[in-house]
XYZ file of N, CA, C and O in Angstrom:
744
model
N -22.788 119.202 122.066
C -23.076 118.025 122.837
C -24.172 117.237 122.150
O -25.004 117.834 121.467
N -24.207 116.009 122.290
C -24.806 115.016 121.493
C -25.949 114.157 122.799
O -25.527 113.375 123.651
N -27.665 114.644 122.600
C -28.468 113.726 123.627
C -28.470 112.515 123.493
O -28.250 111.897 122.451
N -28.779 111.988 124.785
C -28.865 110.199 124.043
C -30.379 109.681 122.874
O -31.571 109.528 123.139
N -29.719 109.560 121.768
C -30.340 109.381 120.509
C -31.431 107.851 120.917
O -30.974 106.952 121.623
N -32.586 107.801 120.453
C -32.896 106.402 120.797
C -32.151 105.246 119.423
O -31.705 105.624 118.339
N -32.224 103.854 119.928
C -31.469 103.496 119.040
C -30.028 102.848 119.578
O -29.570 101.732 119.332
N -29.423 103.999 120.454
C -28.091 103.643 120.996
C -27.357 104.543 120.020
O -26.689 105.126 120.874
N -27.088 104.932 119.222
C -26.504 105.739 118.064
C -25.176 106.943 119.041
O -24.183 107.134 118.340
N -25.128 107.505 120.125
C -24.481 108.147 120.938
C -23.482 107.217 121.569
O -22.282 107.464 121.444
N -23.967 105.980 122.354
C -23.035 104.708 122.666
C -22.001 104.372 121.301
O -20.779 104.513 121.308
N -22.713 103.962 120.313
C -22.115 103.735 118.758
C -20.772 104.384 118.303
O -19.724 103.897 117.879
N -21.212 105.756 118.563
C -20.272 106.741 118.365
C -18.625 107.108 119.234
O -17.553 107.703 119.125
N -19.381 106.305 120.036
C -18.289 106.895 121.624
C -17.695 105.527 121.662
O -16.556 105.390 122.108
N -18.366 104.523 121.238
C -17.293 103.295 121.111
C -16.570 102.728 119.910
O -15.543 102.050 119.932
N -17.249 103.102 118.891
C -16.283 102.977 117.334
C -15.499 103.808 117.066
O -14.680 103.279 116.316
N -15.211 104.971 117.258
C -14.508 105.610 116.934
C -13.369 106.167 117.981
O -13.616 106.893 118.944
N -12.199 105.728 117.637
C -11.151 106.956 118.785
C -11.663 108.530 118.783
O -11.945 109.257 117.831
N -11.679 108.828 120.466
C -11.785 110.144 119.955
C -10.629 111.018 120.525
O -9.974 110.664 121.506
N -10.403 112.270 119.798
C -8.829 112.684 120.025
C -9.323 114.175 121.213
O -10.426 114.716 121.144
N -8.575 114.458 121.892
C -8.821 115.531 122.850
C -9.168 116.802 122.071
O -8.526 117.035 121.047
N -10.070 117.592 122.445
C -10.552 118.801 121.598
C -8.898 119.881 121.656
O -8.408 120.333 122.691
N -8.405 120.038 120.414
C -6.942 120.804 120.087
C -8.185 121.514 119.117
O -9.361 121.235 118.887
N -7.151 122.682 118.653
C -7.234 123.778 118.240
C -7.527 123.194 116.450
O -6.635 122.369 116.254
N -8.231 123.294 115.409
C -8.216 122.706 114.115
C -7.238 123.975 113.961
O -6.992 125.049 114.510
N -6.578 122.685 112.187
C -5.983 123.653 111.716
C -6.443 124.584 110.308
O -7.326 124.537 109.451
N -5.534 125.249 110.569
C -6.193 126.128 109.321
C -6.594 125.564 108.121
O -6.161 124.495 107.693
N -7.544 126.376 107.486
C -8.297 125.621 106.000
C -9.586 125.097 106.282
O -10.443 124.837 105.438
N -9.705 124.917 107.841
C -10.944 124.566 108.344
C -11.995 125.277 108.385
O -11.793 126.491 108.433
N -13.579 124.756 108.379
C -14.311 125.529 107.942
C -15.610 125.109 109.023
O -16.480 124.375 108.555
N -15.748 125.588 110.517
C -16.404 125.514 111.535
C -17.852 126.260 111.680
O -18.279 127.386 111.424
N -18.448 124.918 112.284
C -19.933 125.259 111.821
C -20.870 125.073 113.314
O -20.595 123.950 113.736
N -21.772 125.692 114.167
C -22.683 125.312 115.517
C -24.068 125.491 114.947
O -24.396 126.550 114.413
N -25.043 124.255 115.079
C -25.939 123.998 114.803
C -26.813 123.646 116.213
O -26.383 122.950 117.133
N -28.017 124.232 116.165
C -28.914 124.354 117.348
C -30.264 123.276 117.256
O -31.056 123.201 116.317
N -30.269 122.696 118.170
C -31.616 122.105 117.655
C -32.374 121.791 118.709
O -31.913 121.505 119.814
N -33.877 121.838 118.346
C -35.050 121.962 119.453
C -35.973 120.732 119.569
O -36.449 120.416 120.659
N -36.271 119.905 118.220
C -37.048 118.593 118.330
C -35.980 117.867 117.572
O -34.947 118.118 116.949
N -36.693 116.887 117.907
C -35.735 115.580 117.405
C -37.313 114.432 117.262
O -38.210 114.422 118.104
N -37.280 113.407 115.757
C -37.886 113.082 115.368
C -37.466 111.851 115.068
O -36.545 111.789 114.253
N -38.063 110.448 115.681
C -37.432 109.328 115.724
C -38.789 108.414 115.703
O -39.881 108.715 116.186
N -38.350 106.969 114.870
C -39.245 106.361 114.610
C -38.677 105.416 113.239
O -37.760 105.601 112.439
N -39.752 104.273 113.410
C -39.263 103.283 111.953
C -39.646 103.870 110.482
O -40.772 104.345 110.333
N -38.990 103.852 109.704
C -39.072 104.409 108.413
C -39.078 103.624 107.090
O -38.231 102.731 107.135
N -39.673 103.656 106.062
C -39.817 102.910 104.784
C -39.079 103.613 103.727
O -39.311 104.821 103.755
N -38.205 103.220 102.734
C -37.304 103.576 102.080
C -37.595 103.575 100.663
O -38.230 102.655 100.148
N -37.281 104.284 100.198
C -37.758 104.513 98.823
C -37.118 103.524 97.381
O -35.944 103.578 97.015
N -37.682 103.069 97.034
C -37.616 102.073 96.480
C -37.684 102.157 94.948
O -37.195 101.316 94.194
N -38.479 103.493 94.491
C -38.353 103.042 92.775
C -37.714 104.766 92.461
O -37.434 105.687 93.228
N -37.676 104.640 91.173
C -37.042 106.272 90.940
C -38.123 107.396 90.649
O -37.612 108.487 90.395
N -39.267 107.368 90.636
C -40.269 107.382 90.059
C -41.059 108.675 91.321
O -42.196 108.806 91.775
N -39.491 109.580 91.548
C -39.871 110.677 92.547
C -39.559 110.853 93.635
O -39.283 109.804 94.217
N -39.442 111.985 94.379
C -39.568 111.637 96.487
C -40.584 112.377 97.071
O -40.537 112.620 98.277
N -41.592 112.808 96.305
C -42.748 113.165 97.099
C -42.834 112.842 98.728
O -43.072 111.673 99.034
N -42.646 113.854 99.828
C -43.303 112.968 100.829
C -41.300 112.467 101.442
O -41.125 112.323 102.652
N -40.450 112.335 100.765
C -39.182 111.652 101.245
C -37.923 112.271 101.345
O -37.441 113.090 100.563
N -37.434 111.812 102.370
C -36.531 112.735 102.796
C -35.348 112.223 102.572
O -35.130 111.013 102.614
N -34.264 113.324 102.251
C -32.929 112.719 101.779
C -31.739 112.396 102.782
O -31.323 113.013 103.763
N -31.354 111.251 102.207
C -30.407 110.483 103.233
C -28.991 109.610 102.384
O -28.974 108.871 101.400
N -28.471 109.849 102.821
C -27.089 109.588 101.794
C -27.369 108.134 102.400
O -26.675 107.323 101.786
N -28.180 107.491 103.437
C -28.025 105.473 103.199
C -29.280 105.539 102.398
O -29.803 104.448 102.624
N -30.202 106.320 101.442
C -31.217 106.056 101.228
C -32.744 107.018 101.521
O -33.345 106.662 102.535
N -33.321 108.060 100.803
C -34.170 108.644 101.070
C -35.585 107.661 101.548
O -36.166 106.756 100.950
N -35.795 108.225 102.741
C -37.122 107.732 103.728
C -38.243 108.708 103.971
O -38.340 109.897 103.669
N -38.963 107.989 104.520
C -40.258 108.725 104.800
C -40.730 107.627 105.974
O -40.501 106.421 106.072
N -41.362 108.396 106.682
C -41.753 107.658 108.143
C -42.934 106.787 107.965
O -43.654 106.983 106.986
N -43.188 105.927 108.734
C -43.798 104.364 109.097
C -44.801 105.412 110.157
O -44.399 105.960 111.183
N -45.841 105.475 109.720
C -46.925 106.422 111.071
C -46.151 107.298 111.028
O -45.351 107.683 110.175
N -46.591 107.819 112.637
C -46.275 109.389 112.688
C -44.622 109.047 113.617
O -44.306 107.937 114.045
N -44.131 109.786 113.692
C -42.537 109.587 114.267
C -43.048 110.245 115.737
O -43.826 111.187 115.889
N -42.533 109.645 116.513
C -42.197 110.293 117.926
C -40.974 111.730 118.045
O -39.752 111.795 117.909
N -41.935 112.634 118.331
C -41.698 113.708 118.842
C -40.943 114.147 119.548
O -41.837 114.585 120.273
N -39.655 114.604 120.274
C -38.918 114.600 121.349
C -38.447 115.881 121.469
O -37.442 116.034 120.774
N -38.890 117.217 122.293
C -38.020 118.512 122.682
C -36.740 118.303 123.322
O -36.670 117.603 124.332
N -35.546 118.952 122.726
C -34.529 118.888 123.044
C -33.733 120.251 123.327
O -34.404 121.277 123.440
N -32.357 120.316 123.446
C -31.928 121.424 123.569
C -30.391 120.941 123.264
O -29.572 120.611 124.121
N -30.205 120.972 121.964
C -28.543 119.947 121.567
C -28.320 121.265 120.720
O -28.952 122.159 120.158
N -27.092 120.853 120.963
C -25.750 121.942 120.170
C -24.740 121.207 119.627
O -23.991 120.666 120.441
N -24.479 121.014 118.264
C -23.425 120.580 117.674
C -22.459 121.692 117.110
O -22.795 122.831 116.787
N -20.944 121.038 117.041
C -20.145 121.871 116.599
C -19.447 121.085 115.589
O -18.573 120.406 116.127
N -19.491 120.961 114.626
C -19.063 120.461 113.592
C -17.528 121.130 112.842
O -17.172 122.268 113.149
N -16.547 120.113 111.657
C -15.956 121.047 110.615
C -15.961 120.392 109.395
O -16.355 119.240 109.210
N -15.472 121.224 108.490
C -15.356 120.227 107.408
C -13.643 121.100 106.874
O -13.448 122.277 107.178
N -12.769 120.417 106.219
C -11.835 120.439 106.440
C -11.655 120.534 104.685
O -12.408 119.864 103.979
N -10.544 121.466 104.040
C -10.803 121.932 102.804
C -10.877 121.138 102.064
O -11.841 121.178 101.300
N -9.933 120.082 101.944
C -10.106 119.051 100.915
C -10.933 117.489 101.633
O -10.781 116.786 102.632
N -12.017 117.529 100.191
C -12.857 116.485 100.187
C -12.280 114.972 100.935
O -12.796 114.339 101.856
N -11.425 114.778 100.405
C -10.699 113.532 100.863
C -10.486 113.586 102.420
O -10.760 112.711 103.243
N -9.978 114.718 102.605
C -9.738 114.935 104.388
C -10.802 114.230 105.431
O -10.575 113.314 106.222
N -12.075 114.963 105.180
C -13.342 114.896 105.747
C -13.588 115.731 106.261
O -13.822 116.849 105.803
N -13.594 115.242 107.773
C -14.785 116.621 108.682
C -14.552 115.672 110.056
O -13.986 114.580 110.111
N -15.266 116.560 111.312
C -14.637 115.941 112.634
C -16.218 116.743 113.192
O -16.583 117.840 112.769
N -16.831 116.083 113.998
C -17.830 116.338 114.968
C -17.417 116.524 116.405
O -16.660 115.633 116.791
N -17.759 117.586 117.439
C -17.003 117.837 118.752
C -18.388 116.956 119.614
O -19.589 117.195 119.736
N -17.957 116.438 119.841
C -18.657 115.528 121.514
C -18.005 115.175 122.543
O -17.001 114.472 122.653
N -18.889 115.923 123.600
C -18.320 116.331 124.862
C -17.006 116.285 124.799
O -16.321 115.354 125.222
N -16.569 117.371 124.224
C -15.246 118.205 124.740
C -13.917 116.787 123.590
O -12.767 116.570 123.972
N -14.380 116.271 122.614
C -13.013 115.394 121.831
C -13.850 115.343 120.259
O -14.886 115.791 119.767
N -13.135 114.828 120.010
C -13.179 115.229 118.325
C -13.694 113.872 117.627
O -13.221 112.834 118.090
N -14.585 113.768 116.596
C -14.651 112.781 116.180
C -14.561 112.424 114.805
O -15.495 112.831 114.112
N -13.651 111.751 114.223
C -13.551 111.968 112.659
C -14.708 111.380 111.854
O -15.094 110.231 112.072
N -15.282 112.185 110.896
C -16.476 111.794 110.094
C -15.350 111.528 108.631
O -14.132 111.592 108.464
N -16.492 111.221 107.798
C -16.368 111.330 105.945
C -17.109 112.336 105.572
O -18.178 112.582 106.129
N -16.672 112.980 104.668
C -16.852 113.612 103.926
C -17.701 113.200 102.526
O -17.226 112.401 101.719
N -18.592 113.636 102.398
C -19.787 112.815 101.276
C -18.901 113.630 99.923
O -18.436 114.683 100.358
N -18.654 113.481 98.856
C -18.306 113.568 97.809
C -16.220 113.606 97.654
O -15.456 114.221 96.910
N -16.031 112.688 98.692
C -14.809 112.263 99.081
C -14.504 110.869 98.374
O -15.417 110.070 98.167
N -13.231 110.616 98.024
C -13.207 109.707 97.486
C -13.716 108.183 98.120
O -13.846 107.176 97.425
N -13.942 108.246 99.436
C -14.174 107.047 100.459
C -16.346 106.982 100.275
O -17.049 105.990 100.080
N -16.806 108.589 100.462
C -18.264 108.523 100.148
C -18.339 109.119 99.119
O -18.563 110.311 99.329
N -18.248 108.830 97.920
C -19.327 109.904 96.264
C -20.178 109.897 96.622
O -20.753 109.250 97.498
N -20.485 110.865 95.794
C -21.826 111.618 96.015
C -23.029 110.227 95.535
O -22.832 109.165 94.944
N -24.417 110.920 96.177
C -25.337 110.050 95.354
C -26.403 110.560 94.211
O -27.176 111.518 94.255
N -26.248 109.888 93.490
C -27.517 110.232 92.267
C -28.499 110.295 92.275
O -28.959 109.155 92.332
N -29.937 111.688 92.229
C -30.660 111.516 92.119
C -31.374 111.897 91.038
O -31.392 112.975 90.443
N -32.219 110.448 90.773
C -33.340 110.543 89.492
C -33.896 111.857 90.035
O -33.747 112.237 91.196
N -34.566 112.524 89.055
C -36.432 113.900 88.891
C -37.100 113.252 88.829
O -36.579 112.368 88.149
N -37.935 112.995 89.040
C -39.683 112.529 88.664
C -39.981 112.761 87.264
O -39.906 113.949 86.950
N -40.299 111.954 86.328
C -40.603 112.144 84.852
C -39.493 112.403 84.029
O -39.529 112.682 82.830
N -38.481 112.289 84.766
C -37.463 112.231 83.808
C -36.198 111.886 84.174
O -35.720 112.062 85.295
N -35.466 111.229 82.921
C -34.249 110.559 83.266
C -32.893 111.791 83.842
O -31.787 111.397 84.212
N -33.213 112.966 83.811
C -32.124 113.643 84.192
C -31.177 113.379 85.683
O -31.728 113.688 86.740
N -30.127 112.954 85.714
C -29.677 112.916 87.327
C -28.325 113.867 87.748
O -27.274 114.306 87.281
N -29.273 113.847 89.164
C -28.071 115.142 89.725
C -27.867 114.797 91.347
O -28.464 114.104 92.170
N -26.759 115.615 91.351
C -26.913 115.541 92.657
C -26.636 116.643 93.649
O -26.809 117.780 93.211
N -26.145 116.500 95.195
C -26.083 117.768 95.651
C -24.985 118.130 95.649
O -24.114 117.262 95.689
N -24.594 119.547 95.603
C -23.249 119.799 94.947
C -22.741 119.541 96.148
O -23.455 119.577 97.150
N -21.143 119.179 96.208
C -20.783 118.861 97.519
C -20.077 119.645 98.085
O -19.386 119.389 99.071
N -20.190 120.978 97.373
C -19.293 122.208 98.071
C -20.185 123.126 98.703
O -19.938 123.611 99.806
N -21.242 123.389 98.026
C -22.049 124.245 98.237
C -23.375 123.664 99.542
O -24.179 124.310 100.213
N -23.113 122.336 99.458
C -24.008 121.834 100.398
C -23.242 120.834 101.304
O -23.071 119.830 100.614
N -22.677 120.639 102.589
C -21.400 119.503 102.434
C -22.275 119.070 103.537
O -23.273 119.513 104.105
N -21.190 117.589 103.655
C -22.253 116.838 104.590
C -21.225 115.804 105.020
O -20.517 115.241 104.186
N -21.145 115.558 106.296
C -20.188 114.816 106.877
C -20.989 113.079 107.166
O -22.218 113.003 107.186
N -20.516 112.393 107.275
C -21.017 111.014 106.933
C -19.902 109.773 108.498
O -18.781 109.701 109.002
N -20.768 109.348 108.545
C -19.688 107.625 109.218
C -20.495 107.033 109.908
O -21.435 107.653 110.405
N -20.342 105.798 110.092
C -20.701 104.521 109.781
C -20.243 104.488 111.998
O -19.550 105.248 112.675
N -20.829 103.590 112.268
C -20.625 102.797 113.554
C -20.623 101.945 113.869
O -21.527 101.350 113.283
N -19.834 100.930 114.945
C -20.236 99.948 115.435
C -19.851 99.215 116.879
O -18.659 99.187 117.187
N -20.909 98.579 117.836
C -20.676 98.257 119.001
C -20.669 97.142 119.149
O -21.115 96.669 118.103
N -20.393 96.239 119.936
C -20.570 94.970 119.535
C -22.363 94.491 120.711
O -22.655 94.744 121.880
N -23.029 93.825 119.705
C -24.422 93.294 120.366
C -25.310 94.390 119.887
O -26.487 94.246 120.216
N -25.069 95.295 119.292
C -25.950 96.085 118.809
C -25.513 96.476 116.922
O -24.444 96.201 116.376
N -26.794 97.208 116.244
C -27.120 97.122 114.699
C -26.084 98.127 114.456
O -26.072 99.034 115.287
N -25.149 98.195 113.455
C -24.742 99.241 112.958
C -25.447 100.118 112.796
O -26.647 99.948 112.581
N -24.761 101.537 112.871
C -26.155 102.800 113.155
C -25.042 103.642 111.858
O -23.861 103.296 111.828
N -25.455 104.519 111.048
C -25.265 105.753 110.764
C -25.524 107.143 111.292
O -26.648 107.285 111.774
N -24.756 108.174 111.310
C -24.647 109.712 111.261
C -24.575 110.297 110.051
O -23.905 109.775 109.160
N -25.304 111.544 109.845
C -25.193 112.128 108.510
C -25.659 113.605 109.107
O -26.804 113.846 109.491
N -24.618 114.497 109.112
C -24.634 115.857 109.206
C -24.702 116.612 107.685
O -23.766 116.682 106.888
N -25.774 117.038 107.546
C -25.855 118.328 105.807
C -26.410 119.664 106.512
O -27.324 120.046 107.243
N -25.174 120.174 105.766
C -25.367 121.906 105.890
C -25.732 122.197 105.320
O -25.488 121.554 104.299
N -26.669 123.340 105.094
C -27.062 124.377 103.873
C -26.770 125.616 104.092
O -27.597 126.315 104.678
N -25.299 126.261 103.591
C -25.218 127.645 104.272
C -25.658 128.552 103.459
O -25.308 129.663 103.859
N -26.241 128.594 102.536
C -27.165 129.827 102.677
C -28.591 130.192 103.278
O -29.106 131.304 103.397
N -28.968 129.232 103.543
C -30.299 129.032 104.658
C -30.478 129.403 105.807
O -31.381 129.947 106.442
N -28.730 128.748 106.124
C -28.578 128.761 107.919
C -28.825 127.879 108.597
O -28.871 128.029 109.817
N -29.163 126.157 107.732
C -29.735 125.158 108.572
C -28.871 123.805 108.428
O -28.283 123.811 107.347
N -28.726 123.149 108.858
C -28.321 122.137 108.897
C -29.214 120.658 109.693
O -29.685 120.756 110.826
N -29.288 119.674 109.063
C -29.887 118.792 109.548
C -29.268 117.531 109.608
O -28.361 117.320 108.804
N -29.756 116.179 110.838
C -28.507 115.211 111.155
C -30.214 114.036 111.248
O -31.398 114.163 111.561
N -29.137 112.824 110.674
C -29.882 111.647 110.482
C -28.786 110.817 111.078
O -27.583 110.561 111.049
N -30.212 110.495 111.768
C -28.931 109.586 112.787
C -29.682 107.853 112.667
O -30.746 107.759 113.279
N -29.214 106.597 111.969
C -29.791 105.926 111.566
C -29.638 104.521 111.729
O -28.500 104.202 111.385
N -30.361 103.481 112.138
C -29.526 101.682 112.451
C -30.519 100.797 111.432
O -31.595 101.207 110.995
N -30.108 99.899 111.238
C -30.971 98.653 110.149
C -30.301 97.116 111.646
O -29.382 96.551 112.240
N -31.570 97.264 111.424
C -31.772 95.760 112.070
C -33.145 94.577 111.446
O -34.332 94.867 111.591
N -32.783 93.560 110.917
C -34.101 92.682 110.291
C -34.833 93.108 109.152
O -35.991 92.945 108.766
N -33.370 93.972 108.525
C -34.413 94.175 107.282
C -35.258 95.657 107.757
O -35.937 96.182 106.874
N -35.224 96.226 108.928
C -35.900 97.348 109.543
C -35.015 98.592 110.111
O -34.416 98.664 111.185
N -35.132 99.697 108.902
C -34.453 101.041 109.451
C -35.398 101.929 110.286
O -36.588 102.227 110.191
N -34.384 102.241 111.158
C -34.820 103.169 112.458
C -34.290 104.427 111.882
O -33.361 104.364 111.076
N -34.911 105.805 112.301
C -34.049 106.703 112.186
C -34.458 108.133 112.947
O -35.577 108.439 113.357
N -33.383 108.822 113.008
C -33.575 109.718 114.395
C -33.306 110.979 113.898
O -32.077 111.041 113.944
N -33.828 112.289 113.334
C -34.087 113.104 112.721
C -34.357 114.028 113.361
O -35.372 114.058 114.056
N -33.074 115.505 113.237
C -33.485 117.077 113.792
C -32.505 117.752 112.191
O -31.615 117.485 111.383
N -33.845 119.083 112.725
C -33.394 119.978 111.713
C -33.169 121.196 112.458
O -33.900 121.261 113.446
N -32.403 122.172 112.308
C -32.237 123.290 113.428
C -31.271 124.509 112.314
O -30.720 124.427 111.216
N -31.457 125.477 113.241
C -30.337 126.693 112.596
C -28.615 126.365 112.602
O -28.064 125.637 113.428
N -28.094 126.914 111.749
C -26.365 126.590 111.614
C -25.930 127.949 111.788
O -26.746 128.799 111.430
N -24.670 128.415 112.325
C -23.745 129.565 112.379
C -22.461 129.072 112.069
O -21.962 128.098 112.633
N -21.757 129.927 110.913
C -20.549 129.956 111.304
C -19.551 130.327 112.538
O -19.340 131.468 112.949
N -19.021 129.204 113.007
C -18.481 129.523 114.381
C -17.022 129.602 113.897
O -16.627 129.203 112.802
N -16.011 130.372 115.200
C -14.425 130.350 115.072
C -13.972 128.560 115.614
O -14.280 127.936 116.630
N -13.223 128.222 114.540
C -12.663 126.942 114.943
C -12.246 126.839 116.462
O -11.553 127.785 116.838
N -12.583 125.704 117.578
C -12.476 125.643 118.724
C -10.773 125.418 118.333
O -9.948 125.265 119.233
């Protein structure tokens, strides 16, 4: 289940996208429940030269780092996520009880993104098997386009979701990090 995000980003979701009745995935699928306790929201400044991310956090619209201190928020959210074998396919997020189709970041619709090292021209990025990350875009009408960005890390056990809008030249963004389990496909 998905709290109401500030921003509107939950409205976003539930009105851009069809969502299909929660059915059974099919096989090849690869089901994931992620727990989370704070949630971290607030305006953010975007990184701008290559010259490092000290301090910045990664975001497939753009690595940020917060404007002051971010507002704090205890929560108690449970996502159930999949990602589906081939890249191109994508991935589907469960909210309240229907399915929602994401992208898949190193899919032919999102490639991956490049990142410079600090002091040096080497670039890499995150592998997109070993780290996958579901991606999509929103929109309502009278309100900013918002982003979602779900990244797993399964050997950690964590997964974290950026939930994000640009309005005036000004990104908002809404940030939890929590534990991941492999779950049985609903």
């Amino acid at each position: 289940m998905l709290n109401h995000w500030k921003g509107g980003v939950l409205l976003a979701v539930a009105l851009a996208f069809p969502a299909h009745a929660a059915e059974p995935s099919p096989p090849g699928e690869e089901c994931w429940k992620a727990t989370f306790t704070e949630q971290l929201s607030g305006p953010v400044r975007e990184l701008r030269t290559s010259g490092g991310t000290s301090g910045y956090i990664n975001s497939y619209d753009g690595d940020f780092k917060w404007i002051g201190k971010p507002t704090a928020t205890m929560i108690a959210s449970e996502y159930v996520f999949c990602f589906s074998d081939s890249l191109d396919s994508g991935g589907k997020l469960l909210v309240n009880g229907k399915w929602i189709a994401l992208d898949r970041i190193g899919s032919i619709r999102r490639p991956p993104v490049a990142f410079e090292g600090a002091m040096s021209s080497y670039t890499s990025t995150r592998h997109v098997r070993d780290y996958p990350a579901l991606y999509g875009i929103f929109s309502a009408p009278g309100k900013p386009d918002s982003s979602l960005e779900i990244q797993l890390d399964p050997l950690r056990g964590t997964a974290t979701v950026a939930a994000g809008s640009k309005a005036n030249g000004k990104r908002t963004v809404s940030y939890m990090s929590g534990t991941a389990v492999r779950t049985t496909p609903p």
